[in-house]
């Protein structure tokens, strides 16, 4: 990856991270852990890999994104705002009455959202259906399915994966955010997933594993998956819940964070200042 491209994507990722934190702080509580763990992925998608037109969200030739882990919607909204699907001031209305940015994505409310998600597991089936439709229409568009590792507790995920593998739907790039934590604790404590990489290979997927904060590696993994023509494809992100912000990474209960005490609010202000300074350094 060229240095200028990497810098552009790093700036985009930092802006998405700032927007996500600010939006959740404004509403007072939200799913910050799982939102931050996909920030670099979203930067690569919307900064380089995705085929889309923010001025024409329903463009027929666009790539689709299905955020099956819908609780990470704030990060997705932040990415959409950064690339021009809607005004950034919408982010400050997150989850308020009458908002167009509900806690979980709704395709009838938000430009750029192709699938309503939040009922964990169901996004996998939706993405498989979209991929099938695109194949039948002989379109070259891709579907990017973003799934959480805790979400893999749902049997529906594995039914959809088996379907994708059987029909070799290589136009659906499955991306598993393996941040190793879910609502009530670590994935190993709640329901041990064992080796997800080996599982996906056993299901018939060409599988690539990469660090969740490594922008060039994520970009390369997506490019590699696009080159596969006769097999289902999967990328596993070895990520950290609260990624990119040590304060949130180290917080035990970081699935959903409340901004209701002076310590958290002060730390958050310091975090935002540091992130904004990083933007200036890149500029």
PDB file of C-alpha atoms in Angstrom:
ATOM      1  CA  UNK A   1       0.000   0.000   0.000  1.00  0.00           C
ATOM      2  CA  UNK A   2       1.321   3.436  -0.951  1.00  0.00           C
ATOM      3  CA  UNK A   3       2.189   5.712   1.967  1.00  0.00           C
ATOM      4  CA  UNK A   4      -0.260   8.409   0.860  1.00  0.00           C
ATOM      5  CA  UNK A   5      -3.098   5.877   0.758  1.00  0.00           C
ATOM      6  CA  UNK A   6      -2.176   4.504   4.172  1.00  0.00           C
ATOM      7  CA  UNK A   7      -2.139   8.010   5.666  1.00  0.00           C
ATOM      8  CA  UNK A   8      -5.553   8.743   4.154  1.00  0.00           C
ATOM      9  CA  UNK A   9      -7.003   5.552   5.645  1.00  0.00           C
ATOM     10  CA  UNK A  10      -5.396   6.205   9.036  1.00  0.00           C
ATOM     11  CA  UNK A  11      -6.974   9.663   9.113  1.00  0.00           C
ATOM     12  CA  UNK A  12     -10.344   8.199   8.122  1.00  0.00           C
ATOM     13  CA  UNK A  13     -10.086   5.542  10.846  1.00  0.00           C
ATOM     14  CA  UNK A  14      -9.207   8.173  13.456  1.00  0.00           C
ATOM     15  CA  UNK A  15     -12.126  10.363  12.406  1.00  0.00           C
ATOM     16  CA  UNK A  16     -14.506   7.384  12.592  1.00  0.00           C
ATOM     17  CA  UNK A  17     -13.180   6.613  16.076  1.00  0.00           C
ATOM     18  CA  UNK A  18     -13.658  10.241  17.202  1.00  0.00           C
ATOM     19  CA  UNK A  19     -17.175  10.408  15.745  1.00  0.00           C
ATOM     20  CA  UNK A  20     -18.157   7.114  17.369  1.00  0.00           C
ATOM     21  CA  UNK A  21     -16.982   8.171  20.822  1.00  0.00           C
ATOM     22  CA  UNK A  22     -18.581  11.610  20.552  1.00  0.00           C
ATOM     23  CA  UNK A  23     -21.938  10.211  19.430  1.00  0.00           C
ATOM     24  CA  UNK A  24     -22.110   7.633  22.208  1.00  0.00           C
ATOM     25  CA  UNK A  25     -20.965  10.164  24.810  1.00  0.00           C
ATOM     26  CA  UNK A  26     -23.696  12.544  23.646  1.00  0.00           C
ATOM     27  CA  UNK A  27     -26.476   9.976  24.107  1.00  0.00           C
ATOM     28  CA  UNK A  28     -24.961   8.932  27.451  1.00  0.00           C
ATOM     29  CA  UNK A  29     -24.393   5.214  26.874  1.00  0.00           C
ATOM     30  CA  UNK A  30     -23.811   2.771  24.051  1.00  0.00           C
ATOM     31  CA  UNK A  31     -22.004  -0.131  22.463  1.00  0.00           C
ATOM     32  CA  UNK A  32     -18.549   1.368  22.302  1.00  0.00           C
ATOM     33  CA  UNK A  33     -16.481  -1.831  22.585  1.00  0.00           C
ATOM     34  CA  UNK A  34     -17.759  -3.629  19.517  1.00  0.00           C
ATOM     35  CA  UNK A  35     -17.990  -0.387  17.551  1.00  0.00           C
ATOM     36  CA  UNK A  36     -14.330   0.493  18.038  1.00  0.00           C
ATOM     37  CA  UNK A  37     -13.125  -3.005  17.132  1.00  0.00           C
ATOM     38  CA  UNK A  38     -14.276  -2.593  13.503  1.00  0.00           C
ATOM     39  CA  UNK A  39     -13.054   0.977  12.906  1.00  0.00           C
ATOM     40  CA  UNK A  40     -10.009   0.031  10.804  1.00  0.00           C
ATOM     41  CA  UNK A  41     -12.107  -2.398   8.768  1.00  0.00           C
ATOM     42  CA  UNK A  42     -14.657   0.338   8.017  1.00  0.00           C
ATOM     43  CA  UNK A  43     -11.863   2.734   7.019  1.00  0.00           C
ATOM     44  CA  UNK A  44     -10.502   0.217   4.506  1.00  0.00           C
ATOM     45  CA  UNK A  45     -13.962  -0.534   3.138  1.00  0.00           C
ATOM     46  CA  UNK A  46     -15.184   3.036   2.722  1.00  0.00           C
ATOM     47  CA  UNK A  47     -11.753   4.517   2.000  1.00  0.00           C
ATOM     48  CA  UNK A  48     -10.587   2.034  -0.627  1.00  0.00           C
ATOM     49  CA  UNK A  49     -12.371  -1.260  -1.288  1.00  0.00           C
ATOM     50  CA  UNK A  50     -16.106  -0.522  -1.559  1.00  0.00           C
ATOM     51  CA  UNK A  51     -17.853   0.461  -4.764  1.00  0.00           C
ATOM     52  CA  UNK A  52     -20.485   3.062  -3.747  1.00  0.00           C
ATOM     53  CA  UNK A  53     -21.910   6.502  -4.451  1.00  0.00           C
ATOM     54  CA  UNK A  54     -22.913   8.521  -1.348  1.00  0.00           C
ATOM     55  CA  UNK A  55     -25.022  10.829  -3.525  1.00  0.00           C
ATOM     56  CA  UNK A  56     -26.950   7.836  -4.866  1.00  0.00           C
ATOM     57  CA  UNK A  57     -27.249   5.320  -1.989  1.00  0.00           C
ATOM     58  CA  UNK A  58     -29.531   3.014  -4.027  1.00  0.00           C
ATOM     59  CA  UNK A  59     -27.181   2.818  -7.019  1.00  0.00           C
ATOM     60  CA  UNK A  60     -27.819  -0.611  -8.556  1.00  0.00           C
ATOM     61  CA  UNK A  61     -24.141  -1.437  -9.120  1.00  0.00           C
ATOM     62  CA  UNK A  62     -23.049  -0.666  -5.555  1.00  0.00           C
ATOM     63  CA  UNK A  63     -21.417  -3.104  -3.162  1.00  0.00           C
ATOM     64  CA  UNK A  64     -23.509  -3.922  -0.102  1.00  0.00           C
ATOM     65  CA  UNK A  65     -22.560  -3.983   3.575  1.00  0.00           C
ATOM     66  CA  UNK A  66     -24.505  -6.081   6.069  1.00  0.00           C
ATOM     67  CA  UNK A  67     -23.559  -5.306   9.669  1.00  0.00           C
ATOM     68  CA  UNK A  68     -24.957  -8.431  11.293  1.00  0.00           C
ATOM     69  CA  UNK A  69     -23.481  -7.296  14.633  1.00  0.00           C
ATOM     70  CA  UNK A  70     -25.918  -4.409  14.519  1.00  0.00           C
ATOM     71  CA  UNK A  71     -25.014  -3.125  17.994  1.00  0.00           C
ATOM     72  CA  UNK A  72     -21.876  -1.663  16.356  1.00  0.00           C
ATOM     73  CA  UNK A  73     -24.081   0.619  14.272  1.00  0.00           C
ATOM     74  CA  UNK A  74     -22.531   3.809  15.661  1.00  0.00           C
ATOM     75  CA  UNK A  75     -19.191   3.065  14.005  1.00  0.00           C
ATOM     76  CA  UNK A  76     -20.967   2.329  10.728  1.00  0.00           C
ATOM     77  CA  UNK A  77     -22.936   5.586  10.933  1.00  0.00           C
ATOM     78  CA  UNK A  78     -19.691   7.436  11.595  1.00  0.00           C
ATOM     79  CA  UNK A  79     -18.086   5.929   8.490  1.00  0.00           C
ATOM     80  CA  UNK A  80     -21.147   6.753   6.374  1.00  0.00           C
ATOM     81  CA  UNK A  81     -21.111  10.349   7.616  1.00  0.00           C
ATOM     82  CA  UNK A  82     -17.384  10.727   6.987  1.00  0.00           C
ATOM     83  CA  UNK A  83     -17.740   9.761   3.312  1.00  0.00           C
ATOM     84  CA  UNK A  84     -20.807  11.916   2.688  1.00  0.00           C
ATOM     85  CA  UNK A  85     -23.958   9.779   2.920  1.00  0.00           C
ATOM     86  CA  UNK A  86     -25.442  12.347   5.317  1.00  0.00           C
ATOM     87  CA  UNK A  87     -24.454  15.356   7.422  1.00  0.00           C
ATOM     88  CA  UNK A  88     -22.179  14.670  10.387  1.00  0.00           C
ATOM     89  CA  UNK A  89     -24.513  16.540  12.730  1.00  0.00           C
ATOM     90  CA  UNK A  90     -26.893  13.580  12.414  1.00  0.00           C
ATOM     91  CA  UNK A  91     -24.476  11.666  14.641  1.00  0.00           C
ATOM     92  CA  UNK A  92     -25.452  13.851  17.580  1.00  0.00           C
ATOM     93  CA  UNK A  93     -29.036  12.567  17.294  1.00  0.00           C
ATOM     94  CA  UNK A  94     -28.034   8.913  17.813  1.00  0.00           C
ATOM     95  CA  UNK A  95     -30.870   6.905  19.381  1.00  0.00           C
ATOM     96  CA  UNK A  96     -32.993   9.975  20.158  1.00  0.00           C
ATOM     97  CA  UNK A  97     -36.714  10.097  19.459  1.00  0.00           C
ATOM     98  CA  UNK A  98     -37.345  10.628  15.756  1.00  0.00           C
ATOM     99  CA  UNK A  99     -33.677  10.058  14.826  1.00  0.00           C
ATOM    100  CA  UNK A 100     -32.621   8.605  11.502  1.00  0.00           C
ATOM    101  CA  UNK A 101     -29.787   6.853  13.355  1.00  0.00           C
ATOM    102  CA  UNK A 102     -31.365   4.294  15.697  1.00  0.00           C
ATOM    103  CA  UNK A 103     -29.254   2.216  18.075  1.00  0.00           C
ATOM    104  CA  UNK A 104     -29.304  -0.658  15.574  1.00  0.00           C
ATOM    105  CA  UNK A 105     -29.271  -0.064  11.799  1.00  0.00           C
ATOM    106  CA  UNK A 106     -32.561   0.307   9.928  1.00  0.00           C
ATOM    107  CA  UNK A 107     -32.493   0.359   6.128  1.00  0.00           C
ATOM    108  CA  UNK A 108     -35.680   2.441   5.997  1.00  0.00           C
ATOM    109  CA  UNK A 109     -34.124   5.273   8.012  1.00  0.00           C
ATOM    110  CA  UNK A 110     -30.443   5.667   7.161  1.00  0.00           C
ATOM    111  CA  UNK A 111     -28.852   6.371   3.745  1.00  0.00           C
ATOM    112  CA  UNK A 112     -26.201   3.776   3.002  1.00  0.00           C
ATOM    113  CA  UNK A 113     -27.740   1.045   5.168  1.00  0.00           C
ATOM    114  CA  UNK A 114     -28.834  -1.893   2.999  1.00  0.00           C
ATOM    115  CA  UNK A 115     -30.039  -4.258   5.727  1.00  0.00           C
ATOM    116  CA  UNK A 116     -31.841  -3.802   9.032  1.00  0.00           C
ATOM    117  CA  UNK A 117     -29.864  -5.719  11.661  1.00  0.00           C
ATOM    118  CA  UNK A 118     -29.535  -6.213  15.385  1.00  0.00           C
ATOM    119  CA  UNK A 119     -31.237  -9.572  15.900  1.00  0.00           C
ATOM    120  CA  UNK A 120     -27.972 -11.455  16.117  1.00  0.00           C
ATOM    121  CA  UNK A 121     -27.391 -14.137  13.513  1.00  0.00           C
ATOM    122  CA  UNK A 122     -30.026 -12.951  11.070  1.00  0.00           C
ATOM    123  CA  UNK A 123     -27.678 -10.702   9.123  1.00  0.00           C
ATOM    124  CA  UNK A 124     -25.794 -13.786   7.942  1.00  0.00           C
ATOM    125  CA  UNK A 125     -28.905 -15.128   6.206  1.00  0.00           C
ATOM    126  CA  UNK A 126     -29.753 -11.699   4.807  1.00  0.00           C
ATOM    127  CA  UNK A 127     -26.271 -11.372   3.301  1.00  0.00           C
ATOM    128  CA  UNK A 128     -26.484 -14.872   1.804  1.00  0.00           C
ATOM    129  CA  UNK A 129     -29.788 -13.921   0.216  1.00  0.00           C
ATOM    130  CA  UNK A 130     -28.421 -10.667  -1.214  1.00  0.00           C
ATOM    131  CA  UNK A 131     -25.377 -12.492  -2.592  1.00  0.00           C
ATOM    132  CA  UNK A 132     -27.645 -15.069  -4.242  1.00  0.00           C
ATOM    133  CA  UNK A 133     -29.756 -12.326  -5.831  1.00  0.00           C
ATOM    134  CA  UNK A 134     -26.683 -10.545  -7.195  1.00  0.00           C
ATOM    135  CA  UNK A 135     -25.412 -13.802  -8.692  1.00  0.00           C
ATOM    136  CA  UNK A 136     -28.761 -14.485 -10.341  1.00  0.00           C
ATOM    137  CA  UNK A 137     -28.706 -10.963 -11.799  1.00  0.00           C
ATOM    138  CA  UNK A 138     -25.130 -11.598 -12.996  1.00  0.00           C
ATOM    139  CA  UNK A 139     -23.879  -8.509 -11.173  1.00  0.00           C
ATOM    140  CA  UNK A 140     -20.238  -8.109 -10.135  1.00  0.00           C
ATOM    141  CA  UNK A 141     -21.086  -6.406  -6.835  1.00  0.00           C
ATOM    142  CA  UNK A 142     -19.843  -7.732  -3.495  1.00  0.00           C
ATOM    143  CA  UNK A 143     -21.625  -8.178  -0.183  1.00  0.00           C
ATOM    144  CA  UNK A 144     -19.507  -7.548   2.926  1.00  0.00           C
ATOM    145  CA  UNK A 145     -20.964  -9.419   5.901  1.00  0.00           C
ATOM    146  CA  UNK A 146     -19.602  -8.253   9.278  1.00  0.00           C
ATOM    147  CA  UNK A 147     -20.289 -10.748  12.073  1.00  0.00           C
ATOM    148  CA  UNK A 148     -19.286 -10.719  15.741  1.00  0.00           C
ATOM    149  CA  UNK A 149     -17.578 -13.698  17.364  1.00  0.00           C
ATOM    150  CA  UNK A 150     -20.107 -13.727  20.220  1.00  0.00           C
ATOM    151  CA  UNK A 151     -22.819 -13.712  17.576  1.00  0.00           C
ATOM    152  CA  UNK A 152     -21.515 -17.070  16.371  1.00  0.00           C
ATOM    153  CA  UNK A 153     -23.386 -18.577  19.342  1.00  0.00           C
ATOM    154  CA  UNK A 154     -26.383 -18.387  17.024  1.00  0.00           C
ATOM    155  CA  UNK A 155     -26.955 -21.530  14.963  1.00  0.00           C
ATOM    156  CA  UNK A 156     -28.374 -19.442  12.139  1.00  0.00           C
ATOM    157  CA  UNK A 157     -24.856 -18.180  11.393  1.00  0.00           C
ATOM    158  CA  UNK A 158     -23.612 -21.687  10.681  1.00  0.00           C
ATOM    159  CA  UNK A 159     -26.614 -22.540   8.511  1.00  0.00           C
ATOM    160  CA  UNK A 160     -25.892 -19.446   6.417  1.00  0.00           C
ATOM    161  CA  UNK A 161     -22.176 -20.269   6.243  1.00  0.00           C
ATOM    162  CA  UNK A 162     -22.952 -23.795   5.052  1.00  0.00           C
ATOM    163  CA  UNK A 163     -25.220 -22.329   2.362  1.00  0.00           C
ATOM    164  CA  UNK A 164     -22.551 -19.840   1.225  1.00  0.00           C
ATOM    165  CA  UNK A 165     -19.909 -22.558   1.069  1.00  0.00           C
ATOM    166  CA  UNK A 166     -22.119 -25.076  -0.752  1.00  0.00           C
ATOM    167  CA  UNK A 167     -23.054 -22.607  -3.479  1.00  0.00           C
ATOM    168  CA  UNK A 168     -19.516 -21.119  -3.571  1.00  0.00           C
ATOM    169  CA  UNK A 169     -20.858 -17.594  -3.160  1.00  0.00           C
ATOM    170  CA  UNK A 170     -17.489 -15.871  -3.351  1.00  0.00           C
ATOM    171  CA  UNK A 171     -19.260 -12.525  -3.850  1.00  0.00           C
ATOM    172  CA  UNK A 172     -20.153 -12.546  -0.132  1.00  0.00           C
ATOM    173  CA  UNK A 173     -17.027 -11.730   1.854  1.00  0.00           C
ATOM    174  CA  UNK A 174     -17.639 -12.947   5.412  1.00  0.00           C
ATOM    175  CA  UNK A 175     -15.725 -10.868   7.966  1.00  0.00           C
ATOM    176  CA  UNK A 176     -15.706 -12.175  11.535  1.00  0.00           C
ATOM    177  CA  UNK A 177     -14.763  -9.624  14.192  1.00  0.00           C
ATOM    178  CA  UNK A 178     -13.000 -11.841  16.719  1.00  0.00           C
ATOM    179  CA  UNK A 179     -12.661  -9.373  19.600  1.00  0.00           C
ATOM    180  CA  UNK A 180     -13.009 -12.228  22.108  1.00  0.00           C
ATOM    181  CA  UNK A 181     -15.663 -10.631  24.309  1.00  0.00           C
ATOM    182  CA  UNK A 182     -19.439 -10.478  24.290  1.00  0.00           C
ATOM    183  CA  UNK A 183     -22.193  -9.013  26.452  1.00  0.00           C
ATOM    184  CA  UNK A 184     -21.553 -10.993  29.652  1.00  0.00           C
ATOM    185  CA  UNK A 185     -17.846 -11.815  29.479  1.00  0.00           C
ATOM    186  CA  UNK A 186     -15.261 -13.419  27.231  1.00  0.00           C
ATOM    187  CA  UNK A 187     -16.348 -15.728  24.445  1.00  0.00           C
ATOM    188  CA  UNK A 188     -14.363 -18.554  26.019  1.00  0.00           C
ATOM    189  CA  UNK A 189     -16.235 -18.139  29.299  1.00  0.00           C
ATOM    190  CA  UNK A 190     -19.718 -17.866  27.776  1.00  0.00           C
ATOM    191  CA  UNK A 191     -19.517 -20.539  25.066  1.00  0.00           C
ATOM    192  CA  UNK A 192     -16.058 -21.509  23.916  1.00  0.00           C
ATOM    193  CA  UNK A 193     -15.782 -20.949  20.137  1.00  0.00           C
ATOM    194  CA  UNK A 194     -12.553 -22.975  19.976  1.00  0.00           C
ATOM    195  CA  UNK A 195     -10.644 -22.218  16.746  1.00  0.00           C
ATOM    196  CA  UNK A 196     -12.899 -20.155  14.475  1.00  0.00           C
ATOM    197  CA  UNK A 197     -10.328 -20.167  11.674  1.00  0.00           C
ATOM    198  CA  UNK A 198     -10.258 -23.972  11.589  1.00  0.00           C
ATOM    199  CA  UNK A 199     -14.060 -24.110  11.762  1.00  0.00           C
ATOM    200  CA  UNK A 200     -14.506 -21.847   8.748  1.00  0.00           C
ATOM    201  CA  UNK A 201     -11.993 -23.859   6.751  1.00  0.00           C
ATOM    202  CA  UNK A 202     -13.818 -27.048   7.715  1.00  0.00           C
ATOM    203  CA  UNK A 203     -17.038 -25.475   6.434  1.00  0.00           C
ATOM    204  CA  UNK A 204     -15.366 -24.977   3.068  1.00  0.00           C
ATOM    205  CA  UNK A 205     -14.173 -21.378   3.192  1.00  0.00           C
ATOM    206  CA  UNK A 206     -10.938 -19.908   1.943  1.00  0.00           C
ATOM    207  CA  UNK A 207     -10.000 -18.231   5.235  1.00  0.00           C
ATOM    208  CA  UNK A 208      -7.549 -15.413   5.966  1.00  0.00           C
ATOM    209  CA  UNK A 209      -6.738 -14.174   9.470  1.00  0.00           C
ATOM    210  CA  UNK A 210      -5.323 -10.720  10.117  1.00  0.00           C
ATOM    211  CA  UNK A 211      -4.890  -8.208  12.923  1.00  0.00           C
ATOM    212  CA  UNK A 212      -7.972  -6.080  13.336  1.00  0.00           C
ATOM    213  CA  UNK A 213      -6.047  -2.793  13.530  1.00  0.00           C
ATOM    214  CA  UNK A 214      -3.617  -3.466  10.648  1.00  0.00           C
ATOM    215  CA  UNK A 215      -4.936  -1.390   7.764  1.00  0.00           C
ATOM    216  CA  UNK A 216      -2.583  -2.723   5.032  1.00  0.00           C
ATOM    217  CA  UNK A 217      -3.184  -6.323   6.143  1.00  0.00           C
ATOM    218  CA  UNK A 218      -6.976  -5.879   6.102  1.00  0.00           C
ATOM    219  CA  UNK A 219      -6.770  -4.335   2.653  1.00  0.00           C
ATOM    220  CA  UNK A 220      -4.592  -7.195   1.418  1.00  0.00           C
ATOM    221  CA  UNK A 221      -6.944  -9.797   2.894  1.00  0.00           C
ATOM    222  CA  UNK A 222      -9.920  -8.283   1.057  1.00  0.00           C
ATOM    223  CA  UNK A 223      -7.961  -8.139  -2.208  1.00  0.00           C
ATOM    224  CA  UNK A 224      -6.943 -11.771  -1.736  1.00  0.00           C
ATOM    225  CA  UNK A 225     -10.544 -12.825  -1.136  1.00  0.00           C
ATOM    226  CA  UNK A 226     -11.703 -10.999  -4.271  1.00  0.00           C
ATOM    227  CA  UNK A 227      -9.254 -13.082  -6.308  1.00  0.00           C
ATOM    228  CA  UNK A 228     -10.963 -16.350  -5.248  1.00  0.00           C
ATOM    229  CA  UNK A 229     -13.475 -17.456  -7.872  1.00  0.00           C
ATOM    230  CA  UNK A 230     -14.590 -20.984  -6.916  1.00  0.00           C
ATOM    231  CA  UNK A 231     -14.912 -20.966  -3.115  1.00  0.00           C
ATOM    232  CA  UNK A 232     -16.631 -19.086  -0.305  1.00  0.00           C
ATOM    233  CA  UNK A 233     -14.322 -16.614   1.441  1.00  0.00           C
ATOM    234  CA  UNK A 234     -13.829 -15.435   5.022  1.00  0.00           C
ATOM    235  CA  UNK A 235     -11.630 -12.920   6.814  1.00  0.00           C
ATOM    236  CA  UNK A 236     -11.126 -13.217  10.565  1.00  0.00           C
ATOM    237  CA  UNK A 237     -10.129 -10.007  12.330  1.00  0.00           C
ATOM    238  CA  UNK A 238      -7.972 -10.642  15.397  1.00  0.00           C
ATOM    239  CA  UNK A 239      -9.264  -7.532  17.135  1.00  0.00           C
ATOM    240  CA  UNK A 240      -9.681  -6.044  20.618  1.00  0.00           C
ATOM    241  CA  UNK A 241     -12.949  -4.816  22.082  1.00  0.00           C
ATOM    242  CA  UNK A 242     -12.563  -1.042  22.485  1.00  0.00           C
ATOM    243  CA  UNK A 243      -9.726  -1.133  19.934  1.00  0.00           C
ATOM    244  CA  UNK A 244      -7.485   1.888  19.591  1.00  0.00           C
ATOM    245  CA  UNK A 245      -8.296   3.393  22.989  1.00  0.00           C
ATOM    246  CA  UNK A 246      -6.497   1.730  25.943  1.00  0.00           C
ATOM    247  CA  UNK A 247      -8.987   3.140  28.469  1.00  0.00           C
ATOM    248  CA  UNK A 248     -11.846   1.303  26.769  1.00  0.00           C
ATOM    249  CA  UNK A 249      -9.776  -1.753  25.859  1.00  0.00           C
ATOM    250  CA  UNK A 250      -8.926  -2.341  29.522  1.00  0.00           C
ATOM    251  CA  UNK A 251     -12.444  -1.730  30.802  1.00  0.00           C
ATOM    252  CA  UNK A 252     -13.934  -5.056  31.943  1.00  0.00           C
ATOM    253  CA  UNK A 253     -17.532  -4.217  30.988  1.00  0.00           C
ATOM    254  CA  UNK A 254     -16.823  -2.485  27.675  1.00  0.00           C
ATOM    255  CA  UNK A 255     -19.629  -4.040  25.629  1.00  0.00           C
ATOM    256  CA  UNK A 256     -21.861  -1.096  26.534  1.00  0.00           C
ATOM    257  CA  UNK A 257     -20.379   1.866  28.387  1.00  0.00           C
ATOM    258  CA  UNK A 258     -22.209   4.504  30.420  1.00  0.00           C
ATOM    259  CA  UNK A 259     -20.898   8.064  30.413  1.00  0.00           C
ATOM    260  CA  UNK A 260     -22.373   8.912  33.787  1.00  0.00           C
ATOM    261  CA  UNK A 261     -19.425   9.690  36.060  1.00  0.00           C
ATOM    262  CA  UNK A 262     -16.699  12.311  36.211  1.00  0.00           C
ATOM    263  CA  UNK A 263     -13.824   9.876  35.722  1.00  0.00           C
ATOM    264  CA  UNK A 264     -15.189   8.415  32.491  1.00  0.00           C
ATOM    265  CA  UNK A 265     -16.133  11.846  31.152  1.00  0.00           C
ATOM    266  CA  UNK A 266     -12.705  13.301  31.957  1.00  0.00           C
ATOM    267  CA  UNK A 267     -10.890  10.323  30.438  1.00  0.00           C
ATOM    268  CA  UNK A 268     -13.057  10.582  27.329  1.00  0.00           C
ATOM    269  CA  UNK A 269     -12.251  14.269  26.876  1.00  0.00           C
ATOM    270  CA  UNK A 270      -8.542  13.446  27.121  1.00  0.00           C
ATOM    271  CA  UNK A 271      -8.924  10.569  24.637  1.00  0.00           C
ATOM    272  CA  UNK A 272     -10.688  12.806  22.119  1.00  0.00           C
ATOM    273  CA  UNK A 273      -7.995  15.467  22.480  1.00  0.00           C
ATOM    274  CA  UNK A 274      -5.287  12.880  21.782  1.00  0.00           C
ATOM    275  CA  UNK A 275      -7.132  11.554  18.734  1.00  0.00           C
ATOM    276  CA  UNK A 276      -7.639  15.060  17.343  1.00  0.00           C
ATOM    277  CA  UNK A 277      -3.930  15.737  17.832  1.00  0.00           C
ATOM    278  CA  UNK A 278      -3.186  12.574  15.850  1.00  0.00           C
ATOM    279  CA  UNK A 279      -5.227  13.978  12.979  1.00  0.00           C
ATOM    280  CA  UNK A 280      -3.154  17.173  13.025  1.00  0.00           C
ATOM    281  CA  UNK A 281       0.086  15.172  12.970  1.00  0.00           C
ATOM    282  CA  UNK A 282      -1.108  13.217   9.925  1.00  0.00           C
ATOM    283  CA  UNK A 283      -2.127  16.426   8.163  1.00  0.00           C
TER     284      UNK A 283
END
